[in-house]
Amino acid sequence: MTSSAAPDPAALFPRLPSPVQELADDRFARRGLRLLLKRDDLIHPELIGNKWRKLVPNLRAAAGRTIITFGGAYSNHLRATAAAGRLLGLRTVGVVRGEELAGRPLNPSLSRCATDGMRLHFVDRSTYRSKTDPRTLAGLLRAAGAEDAYVVPEGGSNAEAVRGCQALGEELRGHADVVALACGTGGTLAGLAAGLAPGQRALGIPVLRGGFLAADVQTLQEHAFGARRGTWSLDDRFHFGGYARTGPELDAFAEDFEQRHGVPVERLYVAKALYGLVALADEGAFPRGTTVAAVVTGCPFP
């Protein structure tokens, strides 16, 4: 599956810049606010949303080498990487959190990865937590038979990805005062904020608990640009218990949003960002006349 020359992701014909869609939503209109959606879910049918923006710079940097990356059992990032490998003829290896999963039937998400040609390597959770330690990483590469592979971190967030996401902010210049998105590892927020114009600000809605993300976003910006860039902040109140957790209230909100606007709402990330924006609008967090844009970073997994 490897090729002598690095594949060009432009051959996949992404829809860029992604569309900006205005919604008529009374929860914002009665506060004197405009709501826009930045439809990154329409960039590509398989490399969806911020996965395109983060993966493509890493695919180019890999220069045709095997790509090894990391994720949990339902990782959107693993699925996108596997799809990229199939579409571009690249070998991919996915290091999956949870050694106990190795002896079980694959869930639909991991099954899709395997069907797309990704070789799955399951590791225990303790090893997975220390995967960025150089010795642990070297051991993982050996165990996976991928010593010469190009390493993409969990979630795809590294300096290359952050620079790739800068275009997202540049595409939104002149469209909105506040741009909000759900955050996992923080790479998309780091790049988005750097690309926005002066006077615009980015708002991240973390989907994990812990309050650690601000330091991670700043570190990513320092690695990508040498310093903190743009105006950005985080609101940690809308994680609904942590990653991959939703609950009846969030499900009901997402279903209502879909019925109002005819837009499919991915539950683990996008629904939390939209819920947070509605709550903030209700709290009066945005001055009248503010245009708020929500980045649709993904779509529901079938």
mmCIF file of C-alpha atoms in Angstrom:
data_model
loop_
_atom_site.group_PDB
_atom_site.id
_atom_site.type_symbol
_atom_site.label_atom_id
_atom_site.label_comp_id
_atom_site.label_asym_id
_atom_site.label_seq_id
_atom_site.Cartn_x
_atom_site.Cartn_y
_atom_site.Cartn_z
ATOM 1 C CA MET A 1 0.000 0.000 0.000
ATOM 2 C CA THR A 2 2.937 2.388 0.362
ATOM 3 C CA SER A 3 4.066 4.541 -2.553
ATOM 4 C CA SER A 4 7.433 5.986 -3.495
ATOM 5 C CA ALA A 5 6.065 9.539 -3.570
ATOM 6 C CA ALA A 6 4.016 11.323 -0.942
ATOM 7 C CA PRO A 7 0.314 11.328 -1.899
ATOM 8 C CA ASP A 8 -1.400 14.666 -2.500
ATOM 9 C CA PRO A 9 -4.562 15.021 -0.368
ATOM 10 C CA ALA A 10 -5.818 17.675 -2.797
ATOM 11 C CA ALA A 11 -6.647 14.767 -5.114
ATOM 12 C CA LEU A 12 -9.512 13.956 -2.711
ATOM 13 C CA PHE A 13 -11.288 17.179 -3.753
ATOM 14 C CA PRO A 14 -12.170 18.751 -0.402
ATOM 15 C CA ARG A 15 -14.887 21.404 -0.231
ATOM 16 C CA LEU A 16 -12.857 24.374 0.916
ATOM 17 C CA PRO A 17 -13.562 26.878 2.212
ATOM 18 C CA SER A 18 -16.408 25.102 3.939
ATOM 19 C CA PRO A 19 -19.829 26.815 3.790
ATOM 20 C CA VAL A 20 -21.061 29.349 6.342
ATOM 21 C CA GLN A 21 -24.784 28.933 7.032
ATOM 22 C CA GLU A 22 -26.991 31.393 8.924
ATOM 23 C CA LEU A 23 -29.767 29.944 11.072
ATOM 24 C CA ALA A 24 -32.932 31.627 12.255
ATOM 25 C CA ASP A 25 -33.098 30.576 15.916
ATOM 26 C CA ASP A 26 -35.348 32.465 18.321
ATOM 27 C CA ARG A 27 -33.144 31.589 21.300
ATOM 28 C CA PHE A 28 -30.500 33.871 19.778
ATOM 29 C CA ALA A 29 -32.718 36.320 17.897
ATOM 30 C CA ARG A 30 -34.569 37.420 21.022
ATOM 31 C CA ARG A 31 -31.212 38.383 22.522
ATOM 32 C CA GLY A 32 -30.282 40.386 19.432
ATOM 33 C CA LEU A 33 -27.762 37.759 18.275
ATOM 34 C CA ARG A 34 -27.083 36.119 14.921
ATOM 35 C CA LEU A 35 -26.160 32.424 14.771
ATOM 36 C CA LEU A 36 -23.975 31.002 12.016
ATOM 37 C CA LEU A 37 -22.756 27.469 11.426
ATOM 38 C CA LYS A 38 -19.332 26.883 9.901
ATOM 39 C CA ARG A 39 -20.071 23.625 8.103
ATOM 40 C CA ASP A 40 -16.733 21.851 8.345
ATOM 41 C CA ASP A 41 -18.745 18.609 8.348
ATOM 42 C CA LEU A 42 -19.146 19.161 4.598
ATOM 43 C CA ILE A 43 -15.430 19.327 3.738
ATOM 44 C CA HIS A 44 -15.153 15.659 2.797
ATOM 45 C CA PRO A 45 -17.457 12.666 3.309
ATOM 46 C CA GLU A 46 -14.813 10.582 5.111
ATOM 47 C CA LEU A 47 -12.174 13.044 6.359
ATOM 48 C CA ILE A 48 -14.764 15.104 8.130
ATOM 49 C CA GLY A 49 -14.429 18.546 9.648
ATOM 50 C CA ASN A 50 -11.414 19.351 11.749
ATOM 51 C CA LYS A 51 -10.035 15.882 10.983
ATOM 52 C CA TRP A 52 -9.270 17.077 7.450
ATOM 53 C CA ARG A 53 -7.641 20.261 8.688
ATOM 54 C CA LYS A 54 -5.489 18.418 11.245
ATOM 55 C CA LEU A 55 -4.637 15.308 9.259
ATOM 56 C CA VAL A 56 -3.671 16.763 5.898
ATOM 57 C CA PRO A 57 -0.550 18.610 7.154
ATOM 58 C CA ASN A 58 0.547 15.412 8.893
ATOM 59 C CA LEU A 59 -0.121 13.312 5.794
ATOM 60 C CA ARG A 60 2.151 15.602 3.837
ATOM 61 C CA ALA A 61 4.818 15.504 6.544
ATOM 62 C CA ALA A 62 4.676 11.692 6.580
ATOM 63 C CA ALA A 63 5.876 11.716 2.953
ATOM 64 C CA GLY A 64 4.480 8.273 2.198
ATOM 65 C CA ARG A 65 5.652 6.549 5.383
ATOM 66 C CA THR A 66 3.449 4.379 7.561
ATOM 67 C CA ILE A 67 1.383 6.481 9.956
ATOM 68 C CA ILE A 68 0.915 5.347 13.554
ATOM 69 C CA THR A 69 -1.508 7.127 15.830
ATOM 70 C CA PHE A 70 -3.528 6.653 19.013
ATOM 71 C CA GLY A 71 -7.110 6.637 20.244
ATOM 72 C CA GLY A 72 -9.856 5.030 22.251
ATOM 73 C CA ALA A 73 -12.352 2.446 21.107
ATOM 74 C CA TYR A 74 -14.659 5.069 19.552
ATOM 75 C CA SER A 75 -12.052 7.526 18.312
ATOM 76 C CA ASN A 76 -13.135 9.760 15.418
ATOM 77 C CA HIS A 77 -9.447 10.435 14.833
ATOM 78 C CA LEU A 78 -8.624 6.746 14.337
ATOM 79 C CA ARG A 79 -11.472 6.371 11.845
ATOM 80 C CA ALA A 80 -10.366 9.432 9.878
ATOM 81 C CA THR A 81 -6.743 8.276 9.803
ATOM 82 C CA ALA A 82 -7.768 4.824 8.611
ATOM 83 C CA ALA A 83 -9.952 6.340 5.896
ATOM 84 C CA ALA A 84 -7.084 8.575 4.775
ATOM 85 C CA GLY A 85 -4.838 5.539 4.545
ATOM 86 C CA ARG A 86 -7.307 3.700 2.340
ATOM 87 C CA LEU A 87 -7.980 6.697 0.105
ATOM 88 C CA LEU A 88 -4.328 7.655 -0.320
ATOM 89 C CA GLY A 89 -2.680 4.229 -0.283
ATOM 90 C CA LEU A 90 -0.869 4.698 3.032
ATOM 91 C CA ARG A 91 -0.244 2.077 5.699
ATOM 92 C CA THR A 92 -1.799 2.989 9.048
ATOM 93 C CA VAL A 93 -1.444 1.561 12.551
ATOM 94 C CA GLY A 94 -3.812 2.460 15.369
ATOM 95 C CA VAL A 95 -2.698 2.045 18.987
ATOM 96 C CA VAL A 96 -5.953 1.490 20.880
ATOM 97 C CA ARG A 97 -6.463 2.169 24.591
ATOM 98 C CA GLY A 98 -7.641 -0.990 26.370
ATOM 99 C CA GLU A 99 -5.770 -4.282 26.120
ATOM 100 C CA GLU A 100 -8.942 -6.106 27.139
ATOM 101 C CA LEU A 101 -10.522 -5.155 23.799
ATOM 102 C CA ALA A 102 -8.101 -7.363 21.850
ATOM 103 C CA GLY A 103 -10.061 -10.536 22.524
ATOM 104 C CA ARG A 104 -13.506 -9.104 21.839
ATOM 105 C CA PRO A 105 -15.453 -8.535 18.634
ATOM 106 C CA LEU A 106 -14.644 -5.105 17.208
ATOM 107 C CA ASN A 107 -17.191 -2.371 17.817
ATOM 108 C CA PRO A 108 -18.544 -0.562 14.701
ATOM 109 C CA SER A 109 -15.946 2.211 14.990
ATOM 110 C CA LEU A 110 -12.912 -0.098 15.216
ATOM 111 C CA SER A 111 -14.435 -2.407 12.629
ATOM 112 C CA ARG A 112 -14.511 0.511 10.201
ATOM 113 C CA CYS A 113 -10.842 1.183 10.935
ATOM 114 C CA ALA A 114 -9.929 -2.438 10.236
ATOM 115 C CA THR A 115 -12.002 -2.523 7.058
ATOM 116 C CA ASP A 116 -10.121 0.553 5.873
ATOM 117 C CA GLY A 117 -6.841 -1.320 6.328
ATOM 118 C CA MET A 118 -5.673 0.025 9.688
ATOM 119 C CA ARG A 119 -3.695 -2.483 11.747
ATOM 120 C CA LEU A 120 -4.938 -2.267 15.334
ATOM 121 C CA HIS A 121 -2.542 -2.682 18.259
ATOM 122 C CA PHE A 122 -4.212 -2.840 21.691
ATOM 123 C CA VAL A 123 -2.333 -1.728 24.818
ATOM 124 C CA ASP A 124 -3.124 -1.612 28.507
ATOM 125 C CA ARG A 125 -4.356 1.663 29.933
ATOM 126 C CA SER A 126 -1.274 2.326 32.041
ATOM 127 C CA THR A 127 1.012 2.065 29.013
ATOM 128 C CA TYR A 128 -1.389 4.183 27.001
ATOM 129 C CA ARG A 129 -1.297 6.989 29.582
ATOM 130 C CA SER A 130 2.496 7.175 29.274
ATOM 131 C CA LYS A 131 2.575 6.916 25.476
ATOM 132 C CA THR A 132 4.298 10.303 25.058
ATOM 133 C CA ASP A 133 7.267 9.219 27.196
ATOM 134 C CA PRO A 134 10.116 8.589 24.712
ATOM 135 C CA ARG A 135 10.968 5.146 26.084
ATOM 136 C CA THR A 136 7.343 4.052 26.204
ATOM 137 C CA LEU A 137 6.758 5.350 22.696
ATOM 138 C CA ALA A 138 9.837 3.537 21.374
ATOM 139 C CA GLY A 139 8.558 0.324 22.957
ATOM 140 C CA LEU A 140 5.129 0.799 21.412
ATOM 141 C CA LEU A 141 6.638 1.352 17.976
ATOM 142 C CA ARG A 142 8.714 -1.814 18.309
ATOM 143 C CA ALA A 143 5.775 -3.855 19.543
ATOM 144 C CA ALA A 144 3.629 -2.609 16.665
ATOM 145 C CA GLY A 145 6.373 -3.288 14.119
ATOM 146 C CA ALA A 146 6.390 0.361 13.123
ATOM 147 C CA GLU A 147 9.798 1.709 14.194
ATOM 148 C CA ASP A 148 10.111 3.855 11.044
ATOM 149 C CA ALA A 149 6.540 5.152 11.102
ATOM 150 C CA TYR A 150 5.483 8.785 11.236
ATOM 151 C CA VAL A 151 3.862 9.395 14.639
ATOM 152 C CA VAL A 152 0.655 11.418 14.873
ATOM 153 C CA PRO A 153 -0.442 12.120 18.472
ATOM 154 C CA GLU A 154 -3.820 11.256 19.951
ATOM 155 C CA GLY A 155 -6.488 13.469 18.430
ATOM 156 C CA GLY A 156 -4.062 14.559 15.733
ATOM 157 C CA SER A 157 -3.030 17.698 17.644
ATOM 158 C CA ASN A 158 0.561 18.752 17.020
ATOM 159 C CA ALA A 159 2.262 21.819 15.553
ATOM 160 C CA GLU A 160 1.525 20.730 11.973
ATOM 161 C CA ALA A 161 -2.167 20.253 12.779
ATOM 162 C CA VAL A 162 -2.401 23.610 14.568
ATOM 163 C CA ARG A 163 -0.942 25.399 11.574
ATOM 164 C CA GLY A 164 -3.408 23.532 9.357
ATOM 165 C CA CYS A 165 -6.328 24.715 11.484
ATOM 166 C CA GLN A 166 -5.209 28.321 11.149
ATOM 167 C CA ALA A 167 -7.038 28.372 7.800
ATOM 168 C CA LEU A 168 -10.316 27.777 9.677
ATOM 169 C CA GLY A 169 -9.918 31.105 11.446
ATOM 170 C CA GLU A 170 -8.860 32.841 8.243
ATOM 171 C CA GLU A 171 -12.007 31.587 6.485
ATOM 172 C CA LEU A 172 -14.136 33.113 9.262
ATOM 173 C CA ARG A 173 -12.606 36.591 9.141
ATOM 174 C CA GLY A 174 -15.370 39.130 8.646
ATOM 175 C CA HIS A 175 -18.137 36.624 9.412
ATOM 176 C CA ALA A 176 -18.480 36.507 13.196
ATOM 177 C CA ASP A 177 -17.485 38.226 16.423
ATOM 178 C CA VAL A 178 -17.271 34.988 18.438
ATOM 179 C CA VAL A 179 -16.401 31.576 17.012
ATOM 180 C CA ALA A 180 -17.172 28.577 19.226
ATOM 181 C CA LEU A 181 -16.287 24.915 18.932
ATOM 182 C CA ALA A 182 -16.068 21.793 21.049
ATOM 183 C CA CYS A 183 -12.531 20.802 22.095
ATOM 184 C CA GLY A 184 -10.898 17.463 22.801
ATOM 185 C CA THR A 185 -7.133 17.887 22.604
ATOM 186 C CA GLY A 186 -7.229 21.615 21.758
ATOM 187 C CA GLY A 187 -5.435 21.638 18.424
ATOM 188 C CA THR A 188 -8.323 23.031 16.404
ATOM 189 C CA LEU A 189 -8.913 25.846 18.896
ATOM 190 C CA ALA A 190 -5.208 26.707 18.896
ATOM 191 C CA GLY A 191 -5.145 27.071 15.124
ATOM 192 C CA LEU A 192 -8.559 28.720 14.817
ATOM 193 C CA ALA A 193 -7.665 31.480 17.280
ATOM 194 C CA ALA A 194 -4.421 32.181 15.440
ATOM 195 C CA GLY A 195 -6.257 32.613 12.147
ATOM 196 C CA LEU A 196 -8.988 34.979 13.308
ATOM 197 C CA ALA A 197 -8.712 38.715 12.704
ATOM 198 C CA PRO A 198 -8.114 41.250 15.508
ATOM 199 C CA GLY A 199 -11.405 41.897 17.302
ATOM 200 C CA GLN A 200 -12.653 38.357 16.828
ATOM 201 C CA ARG A 201 -12.399 35.782 19.606
ATOM 202 C CA ALA A 202 -12.540 32.008 19.830
ATOM 203 C CA LEU A 203 -14.455 30.111 22.511
ATOM 204 C CA GLY A 204 -13.643 26.490 23.292
ATOM 205 C CA ILE A 205 -16.140 24.107 24.922
ATOM 206 C CA PRO A 206 -14.080 21.201 26.372
ATOM 207 C CA VAL A 207 -15.705 17.780 26.151
ATOM 208 C CA LEU A 208 -13.424 16.319 28.839
ATOM 209 C CA ARG A 209 -13.355 17.101 32.514
ATOM 210 C CA GLY A 210 -10.261 18.295 34.312
ATOM 211 C CA GLY A 211 -9.611 21.943 33.503
ATOM 212 C CA PHE A 212 -6.233 21.112 31.910
ATOM 213 C CA LEU A 213 -6.946 22.257 28.379
ATOM 214 C CA ALA A 214 -5.913 25.915 28.649
ATOM 215 C CA ALA A 215 -2.308 24.945 29.304
ATOM 216 C CA ASP A 216 -2.402 22.421 26.448
ATOM 217 C CA VAL A 217 -3.764 24.963 23.957
ATOM 218 C CA GLN A 218 -1.109 27.494 24.914
ATOM 219 C CA THR A 219 1.631 24.866 24.573
ATOM 220 C CA LEU A 220 0.334 23.877 21.137
ATOM 221 C CA GLN A 221 0.376 27.513 20.017
ATOM 222 C CA GLU A 222 3.903 27.958 21.339
ATOM 223 C CA HIS A 223 5.068 24.889 19.423
ATOM 224 C CA ALA A 224 3.309 26.000 16.229
ATOM 225 C CA PHE A 225 3.893 29.763 16.300
ATOM 226 C CA GLY A 226 6.425 30.453 19.034
ATOM 227 C CA ALA A 227 3.938 32.251 21.303
ATOM 228 C CA ARG A 228 0.284 32.509 22.291
ATOM 229 C CA ARG A 229 -1.779 33.778 19.351
ATOM 230 C CA GLY A 230 -5.212 35.350 19.053
ATOM 231 C CA THR A 231 -7.922 35.866 21.639
ATOM 232 C CA TRP A 232 -9.385 32.673 23.037
ATOM 233 C CA SER A 233 -10.980 31.289 26.174
ATOM 234 C CA LEU A 234 -12.591 28.109 27.483
ATOM 235 C CA ASP A 235 -15.871 27.355 29.233
ATOM 236 C CA ASP A 236 -15.622 24.035 31.105
ATOM 237 C CA ARG A 237 -19.274 23.722 32.135
ATOM 238 C CA PHE A 238 -20.702 21.728 29.246
ATOM 239 C CA HIS A 239 -18.830 18.412 29.162
ATOM 240 C CA PHE A 240 -21.845 16.440 30.501
ATOM 241 C CA GLY A 241 -19.646 14.239 32.640
ATOM 242 C CA GLY A 242 -16.698 13.793 30.305
ATOM 243 C CA TYR A 243 -15.694 12.349 26.968
ATOM 244 C CA ALA A 244 -18.222 10.059 25.255
ATOM 245 C CA ARG A 245 -20.856 10.948 27.865
ATOM 246 C CA THR A 246 -24.104 12.581 26.867
ATOM 247 C CA GLY A 247 -27.312 11.883 28.752
ATOM 248 C CA PRO A 248 -31.034 12.458 28.124
ATOM 249 C CA GLU A 249 -30.859 16.255 28.380
ATOM 250 C CA LEU A 250 -28.165 16.577 25.714
ATOM 251 C CA ASP A 251 -29.854 13.998 23.462
ATOM 252 C CA ALA A 252 -33.152 15.893 23.703
ATOM 253 C CA PHE A 253 -31.384 19.164 22.925
ATOM 254 C CA ALA A 254 -29.654 17.677 19.867
ATOM 255 C CA GLU A 255 -32.875 16.146 18.550
ATOM 256 C CA ASP A 256 -34.666 19.477 18.960
ATOM 257 C CA PHE A 257 -31.849 21.320 17.146
ATOM 258 C CA GLU A 258 -32.017 18.824 14.278
ATOM 259 C CA GLN A 259 -35.784 19.295 13.993
ATOM 260 C CA ARG A 260 -35.499 23.089 14.097
ATOM 261 C CA HIS A 261 -32.768 23.402 11.487
ATOM 262 C CA GLY A 262 -32.442 20.150 9.534
ATOM 263 C CA VAL A 263 -28.763 19.850 10.470
ATOM 264 C CA PRO A 264 -27.458 16.508 11.807
ATOM 265 C CA VAL A 265 -25.889 17.002 15.234
ATOM 266 C CA GLU A 266 -22.956 14.829 16.322
ATOM 267 C CA ARG A 267 -23.438 14.109 20.024
ATOM 268 C CA LEU A 268 -19.958 13.823 21.596
ATOM 269 C CA TYR A 269 -18.615 17.177 20.395
ATOM 270 C CA VAL A 270 -20.956 19.336 18.325
ATOM 271 C CA ALA A 271 -24.026 18.945 20.556
ATOM 272 C CA LYS A 272 -22.039 20.124 23.587
ATOM 273 C CA ALA A 273 -20.810 23.224 21.761
ATOM 274 C CA LEU A 274 -24.308 24.128 20.564
ATOM 275 C CA TYR A 275 -25.814 23.467 24.000
ATOM 276 C CA GLY A 276 -23.172 25.707 25.566
ATOM 277 C CA LEU A 277 -23.895 28.516 23.121
ATOM 278 C CA VAL A 278 -27.630 28.387 23.810
ATOM 279 C CA ALA A 279 -26.946 28.462 27.561
ATOM 280 C CA LEU A 280 -24.523 31.378 27.211
ATOM 281 C CA ALA A 281 -26.999 33.310 25.065
ATOM 282 C CA ASP A 282 -29.663 32.755 27.713
ATOM 283 C CA GLU A 283 -27.256 34.023 30.377
ATOM 284 C CA GLY A 284 -26.679 37.232 28.405
ATOM 285 C CA ALA A 285 -23.020 36.416 27.855
ATOM 286 C CA PHE A 286 -22.976 38.066 24.423
ATOM 287 C CA PRO A 287 -23.828 41.748 23.858
ATOM 288 C CA ARG A 288 -26.734 42.527 21.539
ATOM 289 C CA GLY A 289 -25.554 42.769 17.965
ATOM 290 C CA THR A 290 -23.026 39.944 18.369
ATOM 291 C CA THR A 291 -22.680 37.392 15.573
ATOM 292 C CA VAL A 292 -21.814 33.963 16.933
ATOM 293 C CA ALA A 293 -20.487 31.160 14.736
ATOM 294 C CA ALA A 294 -20.416 27.514 15.791
ATOM 295 C CA VAL A 295 -17.971 25.216 14.012
ATOM 296 C CA VAL A 296 -19.573 21.913 13.041
ATOM 297 C CA THR A 297 -16.474 19.751 13.472
ATOM 298 C CA GLY A 298 -18.070 16.402 12.714
ATOM 299 C CA CYS A 299 -21.228 14.487 11.875
ATOM 300 C CA PRO A 300 -23.024 11.547 13.530
ATOM 301 C CA PHE A 301 -21.352 8.175 13.025
ATOM 302 C CA PRO A 302 -23.827 5.829 11.302
#
